[in-house]
Coordinates of C-alpha atoms in Angstrom, one line a residue:
M423 CA -0.1 32.1 -75.4
R424 CA -3.1 29.8 -75.0
V425 CA -4.3 27.1 -77.3
R426 CA -7.4 29.2 -78.2
D427 CA -5.0 31.9 -79.6
L428 CA -4.4 29.5 -82.5
L429 CA -8.1 30.0 -83.6
A430 CA -8.2 33.7 -83.2
P431 CA -8.3 36.2 -86.1
G432 CA -4.8 36.6 -87.6
A433 CA -3.7 33.0 -86.7
P434 CA -3.2 30.2 -89.2
R435 CA -6.5 28.8 -90.5
L436 CA -6.7 25.8 -88.1
R437 CA -9.9 23.8 -87.4
L438 CA -10.8 22.6 -83.9
L439 CA -11.9 19.0 -83.8
A440 CA -11.9 18.0 -80.1
A441 CA -11.6 19.1 -76.5
E442 CA -13.0 22.6 -76.8
E443 CA -13.1 22.8 -73.0
E444 CA -9.3 22.7 -72.8
L445 CA -8.5 25.7 -74.9
D446 CA -7.2 27.8 -72.0
R447 CA -4.1 25.6 -71.7
Q448 CA -0.8 27.5 -71.9
V449 CA 1.5 26.8 -74.9
S450 CA 5.2 27.2 -74.2
G451 CA 6.6 25.8 -77.5
V452 CA 6.2 23.5 -80.5
M453 CA 7.4 20.0 -81.3
T454 CA 7.1 18.6 -84.8
T455 CA 7.2 14.8 -84.9
D456 CA 6.0 11.6 -86.7
L457 CA 7.7 9.3 -84.2
H458 CA 5.5 6.5 -82.8
D459 CA 6.6 7.3 -79.3
P460 CA 7.7 10.9 -78.9
G461 CA 6.9 11.1 -75.2
R462 CA 10.6 11.0 -74.0
Y463 CA 11.3 14.2 -76.0
L464 CA 8.5 16.2 -74.4
H465 CA 9.1 18.6 -71.5
G466 CA 5.5 19.8 -71.0
G467 CA 3.6 22.7 -72.5
E468 CA 4.2 21.8 -76.2
L469 CA 1.8 21.9 -79.1
V470 CA 2.7 18.7 -81.0
L471 CA 2.6 19.1 -84.8
T472 CA 2.3 15.8 -86.7
G473 CA 1.8 14.6 -90.3
M474 CA 0.2 11.3 -88.9
L475 CA 2.8 9.1 -90.7
W476 CA 3.0 7.0 -87.5
R477 CA -0.7 5.9 -88.0
G478 CA -1.2 2.4 -89.4
G479 CA -4.6 1.8 -87.8
P480 CA -7.1 3.0 -85.1
A481 CA -5.1 1.5 -82.3
D482 CA -2.1 3.7 -83.2
S483 CA -4.2 6.8 -82.6
E484 CA -5.0 5.8 -79.0
R485 CA -1.4 4.9 -78.3
F486 CA 0.0 8.2 -79.8
V487 CA -2.4 10.5 -77.9
R488 CA -1.9 8.6 -74.7
T489 CA 1.9 9.0 -75.0
I490 CA 1.9 12.8 -75.7
A491 CA -0.7 13.4 -73.0
A492 CA 1.5 11.6 -70.5
G493 CA 4.5 13.7 -71.7
G494 CA 2.7 17.0 -70.9
A495 CA 1.7 18.1 -74.4
V496 CA -1.1 20.7 -74.2
A497 CA -2.6 20.2 -77.8
L498 CA -2.2 18.2 -81.0
A499 CA -2.2 19.7 -84.5
A500 CA -2.6 17.1 -87.3
G501 CA -1.5 18.0 -90.8
E502 CA -3.8 16.9 -93.7
A503 CA -1.2 17.4 -96.5
E504 CA 0.2 13.8 -96.5
V505 CA -2.6 11.4 -95.4
G506 CA -5.7 13.4 -96.0
P507 CA -8.4 14.4 -93.5
V508 CA -8.0 13.7 -89.8
P509 CA -9.4 10.2 -89.1
E510 CA -12.3 9.9 -86.7
D511 CA -10.4 7.4 -84.4
L512 CA -7.8 10.2 -83.7
V513 CA -10.6 12.6 -82.9
E514 CA -12.1 10.1 -80.5
A515 CA -8.8 9.4 -78.8
C516 CA -8.3 13.1 -78.2
R517 CA -11.7 13.4 -76.7
R518 CA -11.0 10.5 -74.3
H519 CA -7.7 12.1 -73.2
R520 CA -9.1 15.7 -73.2
M521 CA -6.4 16.7 -75.7
P522 CA -7.3 19.7 -78.0
L523 CA -7.1 18.5 -81.6
L524 CA -6.5 21.0 -84.4
A525 CA -6.6 20.2 -88.1
V526 CA -3.9 21.9 -90.2
P527 CA -5.2 22.3 -93.8
D528 CA -3.0 21.0 -96.6
D529 CA -2.3 24.6 -97.8
I530 CA -0.9 25.6 -94.4
A531 CA 2.8 24.8 -93.8
F532 CA 4.0 23.5 -90.4
G533 CA 6.6 26.3 -90.5
T534 CA 3.8 28.9 -90.6
V535 CA 2.3 27.4 -87.4
T536 CA 5.6 27.2 -85.7
E537 CA 6.6 30.7 -86.6
F538 CA 3.2 32.1 -85.3
I539 CA 3.6 30.3 -82.0
G540 CA 7.2 31.5 -81.6
R541 CA 6.2 35.1 -82.1
Q542 CA 3.4 34.8 -79.6
V543 CA 5.4 33.1 -76.9
S544 CA 8.3 35.6 -77.3
A545 CA 5.9 38.5 -77.1
D546 CA 4.3 37.0 -74.0
R547 CA 7.7 36.6 -72.3
A548 CA 8.6 40.2 -73.1
A549 CA 5.2 41.3 -71.8
D550 CA 5.9 39.3 -68.6
L551 CA 9.1 41.3 -67.9
A552 CA 7.7 44.7 -69.0
A553 CA 4.6 44.2 -66.8
L554 CA 6.8 43.2 -63.9
V555 CA 8.9 46.3 -64.2
D556 CA 5.7 48.4 -64.2
R557 CA 4.5 46.7 -61.1
H558 CA 7.9 47.1 -59.5
R559 CA 7.6 50.9 -60.0
L560 CA 4.1 50.7 -58.5
L561 CA 5.4 48.8 -55.5
V562 CA 8.3 51.1 -54.8
S563 CA 6.0 54.1 -55.0
A564 CA 3.1 52.6 -53.0
A565 CA 2.4 54.1 -49.6
G566 CA 0.4 51.1 -48.5
G567 CA 0.6 47.3 -48.9
G568 CA -1.3 47.2 -52.2
G569 CA 1.8 46.8 -54.4
L570 CA 2.1 43.0 -53.8
D571 CA -1.6 42.4 -54.6
A572 CA -1.2 44.4 -57.8
V573 CA 1.7 42.2 -58.9
L574 CA 0.1 39.0 -58.0
D575 CA -3.2 40.0 -59.7
L576 CA -1.2 40.7 -62.9
L577 CA 0.5 37.3 -62.8
G578 CA -2.8 35.5 -62.0
G579 CA -5.0 37.3 -64.5
D580 CA -2.8 37.9 -67.4
L581 CA -0.2 35.1 -67.2
D582 CA -2.4 32.4 -65.5
L583 CA 0.2 32.1 -62.8
D584 CA -1.1 31.7 -59.2
C585 CA 1.2 33.0 -56.5
W586 CA 0.9 33.6 -52.8
V587 CA 2.9 35.4 -50.1
L588 CA 2.7 33.5 -46.8
T589 CA 4.1 34.0 -43.3
P590 CA 5.9 31.0 -41.7
T591 CA 2.7 30.3 -39.8
G592 CA 0.6 30.0 -43.0
A593 CA -1.1 33.4 -43.0
V594 CA -1.8 34.9 -46.4
I595 CA -0.1 38.3 -46.9
A596 CA -1.1 38.6 -50.6
G597 CA -2.5 36.3 -53.3
P598 CA -5.8 34.5 -53.9
A599 CA -6.4 33.1 -50.4
D600 CA -9.6 31.2 -51.5
R601 CA -7.5 29.0 -53.7
L602 CA -5.4 27.5 -50.9
T603 CA -6.9 25.7 -48.0
A604 CA -5.6 26.1 -44.5
E605 CA -4.2 22.5 -44.8
D606 CA -2.5 23.3 -48.0
R607 CA -0.9 26.4 -46.5
D608 CA 0.3 24.4 -43.5
Q609 CA 1.9 21.8 -45.7
L610 CA 3.6 24.4 -47.9
V611 CA 5.2 26.4 -45.0
R612 CA 6.3 23.2 -43.2
A613 CA 8.0 22.0 -46.4
H614 CA 9.6 25.4 -46.9
L615 CA 10.9 25.7 -43.3
A616 CA 12.3 22.1 -43.3
A617 CA 14.1 22.8 -46.6
Q618 CA 15.5 26.1 -45.3
R619 CA 16.7 24.5 -42.0
Q620 CA 18.5 21.9 -44.0
R621 CA 20.2 24.7 -46.0
R622 CA 18.8 23.3 -49.3
R623 CA 19.1 25.7 -52.2
P624 CA 15.8 27.3 -53.3
P625 CA 13.5 27.1 -55.0
H626 CA 12.1 24.3 -52.8
R627 CA 9.4 22.1 -54.2
A628 CA 6.3 20.7 -52.6
R629 CA 3.6 18.5 -54.1
L630 CA 0.0 18.7 -52.8
A631 CA -3.2 17.0 -54.0
G632 CA -3.7 20.0 -56.3
G633 CA -0.3 19.7 -58.0
A634 CA 3.3 21.0 -57.6
Y635 CA 4.3 24.2 -55.9
S636 CA 7.6 26.1 -55.9
L637 CA 8.7 27.9 -52.7
L638 CA 11.1 30.8 -52.6
P639 CA 12.3 32.6 -49.5
A640 CA 11.5 36.3 -49.4
A641 CA 13.9 37.5 -46.7
A642 CA 14.3 41.2 -46.0
S643 CA 18.0 40.8 -47.0
A644 CA 19.0 40.9 -50.6
E645 CA 20.5 37.5 -50.8
H646 CA 17.9 35.0 -49.8
E647 CA 20.2 32.1 -50.7
A648 CA 22.1 32.6 -47.5
P649 CA 19.7 33.5 -44.7
Q650 CA 20.9 34.5 -41.3
A651 CA 20.6 31.7 -38.8
G652 CA 17.0 31.4 -37.6
S653 CA 15.6 34.2 -39.7
L654 CA 13.5 31.7 -41.6
L655 CA 11.0 31.6 -38.7
A656 CA 10.0 35.2 -39.3
D657 CA 10.6 35.7 -43.1
W658 CA 7.8 35.6 -45.7
L659 CA 7.8 33.0 -48.4
L660 CA 6.6 33.1 -52.0
A661 CA 4.6 30.1 -53.1
I662 CA 4.1 29.7 -56.9
A663 CA 1.8 27.1 -58.5
G664 CA 4.0 24.9 -60.7
D665 CA 7.6 23.7 -60.7
V666 CA 9.7 26.7 -61.7
T667 CA 12.8 24.4 -62.3
E668 CA 11.0 23.2 -65.4
W669 CA 10.4 26.7 -66.7
T670 CA 12.4 28.6 -69.3
T671 CA 15.3 30.7 -68.1
K672 CA 13.5 34.0 -68.6
R673 CA 10.4 32.7 -66.8
Q674 CA 12.6 31.6 -63.9
Q675 CA 14.0 35.1 -63.8
L676 CA 10.4 36.3 -63.4
A677 CA 10.0 34.2 -60.3
D678 CA 13.3 35.4 -58.8
N679 CA 12.4 39.1 -59.5
L680 CA 9.0 38.5 -57.9
A681 CA 10.7 37.1 -54.8
R682 CA 12.9 40.3 -54.6
L683 CA 9.8 42.4 -54.8
V684 CA 8.2 40.6 -51.9
A685 CA 11.4 41.0 -49.9
A686 CA 11.3 44.7 -50.7
E687 CA 7.8 45.0 -49.5
R688 CA 8.7 43.1 -46.3
H689 CA 11.5 45.5 -45.7
R690 CA 9.2 48.5 -46.2
R691 CA 6.7 47.0 -43.8
D692 CA 9.4 46.4 -41.2
E693 CA 10.5 50.0 -41.5
G694 CA 7.0 51.1 -40.8
R695 CA 6.9 49.1 -37.6
R696 CA 9.7 50.9 -35.9
L697 CA 7.5 53.4 -34.1
R698 CA 5.2 50.6 -32.9
R699 CA 8.2 48.7 -31.6
R700 CA 9.3 51.8 -29.6
L701 CA 5.8 52.1 -28.1
A702 CA 5.9 48.4 -27.2
D703 CA 9.3 48.8 -25.5
E704 CA 8.1 51.8 -23.6
L705 CA 5.0 50.0 -22.4
L706 CA 7.1 47.0 -21.2
A707 CA 9.4 49.4 -19.3
L708 CA 6.3 51.0 -17.7
L709 CA 5.0 47.7 -16.6
R710 CA 8.3 46.5 -15.2
R711 CA 8.6 49.6 -12.9
D712 CA 4.9 49.4 -11.9
A713 CA 4.2 52.9 -13.4
D714 CA 1.1 54.9 -12.8
P715 CA -1.9 53.4 -14.7
A716 CA -2.4 56.8 -16.4
E717 CA 1.0 56.5 -18.0
I718 CA 0.3 53.0 -19.2
S719 CA -3.1 54.1 -20.5
R720 CA -1.6 56.9 -22.6
T721 CA 0.7 54.5 -24.3
L722 CA -2.1 52.1 -25.0
Y723 CA -4.1 55.0 -26.4
A724 CA -1.3 56.0 -28.7
S725 CA -1.1 52.4 -29.9
S726 CA -4.9 52.4 -30.6
A727 CA -4.6 55.7 -32.4
M728 CA -1.9 54.3 -34.7
A729 CA -3.9 51.2 -35.6
A730 CA -7.0 53.4 -36.2
R731 CA -5.2 55.2 -39.0
Y732 CA -5.7 51.9 -41.0
E733 CA -8.9 50.7 -39.5
S734 CA -11.4 53.5 -38.8
P735 CA -11.6 57.3 -39.1
E736 CA -11.3 57.9 -35.4
P737 CA -9.4 56.0 -32.6
K738 CA -11.1 54.8 -29.6
S739 CA -11.1 57.0 -26.6
Q740 CA -9.3 55.8 -23.5
S741 CA -12.6 54.9 -21.9
Q742 CA -13.5 52.7 -24.9
E743 CA -10.4 50.5 -24.9
D744 CA -10.9 46.8 -25.1
S745 CA -9.6 44.5 -22.4
W746 CA -6.0 43.5 -22.9
L747 CA -4.1 40.3 -22.9
V748 CA -0.5 39.7 -22.1
L749 CA 1.7 37.0 -23.6
S750 CA 5.1 36.0 -22.3
A751 CA 7.4 34.1 -24.6
E752 CA 10.9 32.7 -24.5
G753 CA 13.0 30.9 -27.1
T754 CA 15.7 28.3 -26.7
G755 CA 18.4 27.6 -29.3
L756 CA 17.3 30.7 -31.3
P757 CA 19.2 33.9 -32.2
D758 CA 18.5 37.0 -30.1
G759 CA 15.5 38.9 -31.2
M760 CA 14.0 36.0 -33.1
V761 CA 11.1 35.3 -30.8
R762 CA 10.0 38.9 -31.0
A763 CA 10.1 38.8 -34.8
V764 CA 8.2 35.5 -34.9
L765 CA 5.4 36.9 -32.7
E766 CA 5.2 40.1 -34.7
E767 CA 4.4 38.0 -37.8
A768 CA 2.1 35.5 -36.1
L769 CA 0.1 38.0 -34.0
G770 CA 0.5 41.3 -35.8
G771 CA -1.9 40.5 -38.6
T772 CA -3.1 43.0 -41.2
T773 CA -4.2 45.5 -38.5
D774 CA -0.9 45.4 -36.6
R775 CA -2.7 45.8 -33.3
A776 CA -0.2 43.8 -31.2
L777 CA 2.5 45.5 -29.2
V778 CA 5.5 43.2 -29.2
A779 CA 8.4 44.1 -27.0
G780 CA 11.5 42.3 -25.8
S781 CA 15.2 41.6 -26.3
G782 CA 17.5 38.7 -26.2
N783 CA 15.6 35.4 -26.4
G784 CA 12.4 36.6 -24.8
A785 CA 9.4 38.7 -25.8
V786 CA 6.2 40.2 -24.2
V787 CA 3.1 40.9 -26.2
V788 CA 0.2 43.2 -25.2
L789 CA -2.8 43.1 -27.5
P790 CA -6.6 43.7 -27.4
A791 CA -8.4 40.6 -26.2
L792 CA -10.7 40.6 -29.2
D793 CA -7.7 40.4 -31.6
S794 CA -6.0 37.6 -29.8
P795 CA -6.0 34.0 -31.1
V796 CA -6.7 32.6 -27.6
P797 CA -7.4 30.2 -26.0
A798 CA -4.0 28.7 -25.6
D799 CA -4.6 25.7 -27.7
T800 CA -5.6 27.9 -30.6
L801 CA -2.4 29.9 -30.2
R802 CA -0.5 26.6 -30.1
D803 CA -2.1 25.5 -33.4
L804 CA -1.3 28.9 -34.9
L805 CA 2.4 28.5 -34.2
A806 CA 2.6 24.7 -34.9
P807 CA 4.0 25.1 -38.4
L808 CA 7.1 26.7 -37.0
E809 CA 8.2 23.3 -35.6
A810 CA 9.5 22.4 -39.0
G811 CA 12.0 25.3 -38.9
L812 CA 13.3 24.7 -35.3
G813 CA 16.6 22.8 -35.0
S814 CA 17.2 20.0 -32.7
E815 CA 17.7 22.4 -29.8
G816 CA 15.2 25.0 -30.9
R817 CA 12.1 25.6 -28.7
I818 CA 9.5 28.3 -28.1
T819 CA 7.4 28.5 -24.9
L820 CA 4.5 30.9 -24.3
G821 CA 2.2 31.8 -21.4
V822 CA -1.1 33.7 -21.8
S823 CA -2.8 35.8 -19.2
A824 CA -6.4 36.3 -18.5
P825 CA -7.9 39.6 -19.9
A826 CA -7.1 42.7 -18.0
S827 CA -10.0 45.1 -18.1
E828 CA -8.0 48.3 -17.5
A829 CA -4.5 49.6 -17.7
G830 CA -3.9 49.1 -14.0
G831 CA -4.4 45.4 -14.3
L832 CA -1.6 44.9 -16.9
R833 CA 1.1 44.5 -14.3
G834 CA -0.6 41.6 -12.8
A835 CA -1.4 40.1 -16.2
L836 CA 2.3 40.2 -17.0
E837 CA 3.1 38.2 -13.9
E838 CA 0.3 35.8 -14.7
A839 CA 1.6 35.3 -18.3
R840 CA 5.1 34.7 -16.9
H841 CA 3.9 32.0 -14.5
A842 CA 1.9 30.4 -17.3
R843 CA 5.1 30.4 -19.5
R844 CA 7.0 28.5 -16.8
I845 CA 4.2 25.9 -16.8
A846 CA 4.6 25.6 -20.6
A847 CA 8.4 25.3 -20.2
A848 CA 8.0 22.2 -18.0
R849 CA 6.2 20.4 -20.9
V850 CA 7.7 18.3 -23.7
G851 CA 7.5 19.8 -27.2
R852 CA 9.0 22.3 -29.6
V853 CA 6.2 24.8 -29.3
C854 CA 4.4 24.8 -25.9
V855 CA 1.7 27.1 -24.6
A856 CA -0.1 27.4 -21.3
G857 CA -3.1 29.6 -20.5
P858 CA -4.6 31.3 -17.4
E859 CA -7.0 28.4 -16.8
E860 CA -3.9 26.3 -15.7
L861 CA -2.8 28.7 -13.0
A862 CA -5.2 27.4 -10.3
S863 CA -3.2 24.2 -10.0
H864 CA -0.3 23.3 -7.8
V865 CA 1.7 23.4 -11.0
L866 CA 1.6 27.2 -10.7
L867 CA 3.4 27.0 -7.3
L868 CA 6.0 24.7 -8.7
A869 CA 6.6 26.9 -11.7
A870 CA 7.0 30.0 -9.5
V871 CA 9.7 28.4 -7.3
P872 CA 13.4 29.1 -8.4
D873 CA 15.1 26.2 -10.1
E874 CA 17.8 25.8 -7.4
V875 CA 15.1 25.5 -4.7
R876 CA 13.1 23.0 -6.8
R877 CA 16.3 20.8 -7.2
A878 CA 17.1 21.0 -3.5
F879 CA 13.6 20.0 -2.5
R880 CA 13.5 17.1 -4.9
S881 CA 16.9 15.9 -4.0
R882 CA 16.2 16.0 -0.2
L883 CA 13.2 13.7 -0.6
L884 CA 14.1 11.4 -3.4
D885 CA 17.8 11.0 -3.8
K886 CA 18.2 8.3 -1.2
V887 CA 15.2 6.4 -2.6
I888 CA 16.5 6.6 -6.2
A889 CA 20.0 5.5 -5.1
Y890 CA 18.5 2.5 -3.2
D891 CA 16.6 1.5 -6.3
L892 CA 19.7 1.7 -8.4
E893 CA 21.7 -0.5 -6.0
H894 CA 19.0 -3.1 -5.1
Q895 CA 16.5 -2.9 -8.0
A896 CA 13.8 -2.5 -5.4
D897 CA 11.3 -0.5 -7.4
L898 CA 10.7 1.9 -4.5
V899 CA 10.0 5.0 -6.6
R900 CA 7.4 3.3 -8.7
T901 CA 5.8 1.9 -5.5
L902 CA 5.7 5.4 -4.0
E903 CA 4.0 6.8 -7.1
A904 CA 1.4 4.0 -7.1
F905 CA 0.8 4.4 -3.3
L906 CA 0.0 8.1 -3.7
R907 CA -2.2 7.5 -6.7
S908 CA -4.2 5.0 -4.7
D909 CA -4.7 7.6 -1.9
G910 CA -2.8 5.5 0.5
S911 CA -5.1 2.4 0.1
W912 CA -2.9 -0.7 0.8
T913 CA -5.2 -3.2 -1.0
R914 CA -5.8 -1.0 -4.1
C915 CA -2.1 -0.2 -4.5
A916 CA -1.0 -3.8 -4.0
G917 CA -3.5 -4.8 -6.7
Q918 CA -2.1 -2.2 -9.2
L919 CA 1.5 -3.4 -8.5
H920 CA 0.5 -7.1 -8.5
V921 CA 2.3 -7.7 -5.2
H922 CA 1.2 -9.0 -1.8
V923 CA 0.1 -6.4 0.7
N924 CA 3.0 -7.5 3.0
T925 CA 5.5 -6.8 0.2
L926 CA 3.9 -3.3 -0.2
R927 CA 4.2 -2.6 3.5
Y928 CA 7.8 -3.6 3.5
R929 CA 8.6 -1.3 0.6
I930 CA 6.8 1.7 2.1
G931 CA 8.6 1.0 5.4
R932 CA 11.9 1.1 3.6
I933 CA 11.0 4.5 2.0
E934 CA 10.1 5.9 5.4
E935 CA 13.4 4.7 6.9
L936 CA 15.4 6.2 4.0
T937 CA 13.7 9.6 4.1
G938 CA 12.7 10.0 7.8
R939 CA 9.1 10.7 6.6
D940 CA 5.8 9.1 7.6
L941 CA 3.5 8.3 4.7
S942 CA 0.5 8.0 7.0
R943 CA 0.7 11.8 7.5
L944 CA -1.0 14.0 4.8
E945 CA 1.8 16.6 4.9
D946 CA 4.5 14.0 4.1
R947 CA 2.3 12.6 1.3
V948 CA 1.9 16.1 -0.2
D949 CA 5.7 16.6 -0.1
F950 CA 6.4 13.3 -1.8
Y951 CA 3.8 14.1 -4.5
L952 CA 5.3 17.5 -5.3
A953 CA 8.8 16.0 -5.4
L954 CA 7.7 13.4 -7.9
E955 CA 6.0 16.1 -10.0
L956 CA 9.3 18.0 -10.0
A957 CA 11.2 14.8 -11.0

């Protein structure tokens, strides 16, 4: 119940004296007290009933109201039977602290007020559970995804309880999206992922500028307390405004049941994606065997037709298709299939236009260019919250192709995305992304070379130089790097290293003796540059 319900017809005859603007506060119980300092006995949400026997003067009113406000009381009801009318100093103190103040006439017993509130709160709790059961039936029978929004609308409108269903990247599946900023969502999912990775028992708690939030996993499995390793990177989470650990037992059950409903909806949605996954796997098989573009085009058309069932009355014709992008992804230190699941959540969106294929620790995505969160840095930002859920060895690397304007160009786009992913893999970070704009560099050539060839090339040019440095502390490798950065200029390089030119000439000569190369030749300089890049 709310404070204003105490002034409604049928309620005890109380008079409002202060803080009319705060009457929408939720009342969870009653505390009757005449202690000077009752704050330590308050848990939050109480209406405080008092006979004002603690008051010896105006200063006592300020102290008493300040104490109950700090303890979380939502309203104060002052009885007039013992000390007479409510004094003005108590009214002013309640105004200062925005504490609703109600006068209890001398012919109204405190027991009457307590009994009324008890009946209202009990009825509200019963209504909570009854309404949840009704929404559960709605969710189970719903053909679309409206069930979750219906439940969350009930909780927000009738129970003043704001809830959101979020993906691990912070996208809103259901709930009032306008009440959570992108920054808030990012902080919530990072806090949740970190707590899940540390195997802390839910609900997890996070505190933002707007207050406390409770975070519950909504895994597709029935027991969210023991998620499978790595599943947290793809599972939804339920964010609830407030700290559910401070709620009553029945209200905590309400939150647990809601998390189960969300998990059921997630499972239903995953079942609906099976056909789309088969299409994605078929498309990837066609691309790998360099199939006829007409076959590839038919699969893309089937994908477009499936999405059009939810977006528009008619699918696009094959001639109207958008240009397509290809993403290549690989995971390290993650369970098989996890990268595919992560990308389905991150890129699928509400229209489910992405075709996500793959097995093991890799995945390939084909999606319309207009639906893609490119450029690469935007994709990197989209996936950044996942870092909080990756273990010490966990890593995801992605490469993005340039748009392919027709089905026949997808095979080349796949190769381009794979090369870009190799570039991303050479970087430092938990989530690394490289785009097509980076493929015009020598880095592309290095990324395309097999690892064993790269190691042999680097070893042949640098091993003797590195060994000499280790034995003599000669600083030859650093000298070589500076010499190449200076475009072979003796004076500029000597200045950067703070050595005499003759010292520099001696070091370069030693490098040439050890390697059998001539650093006055452009070809040898290029070889050394590439070897250092590989190192």
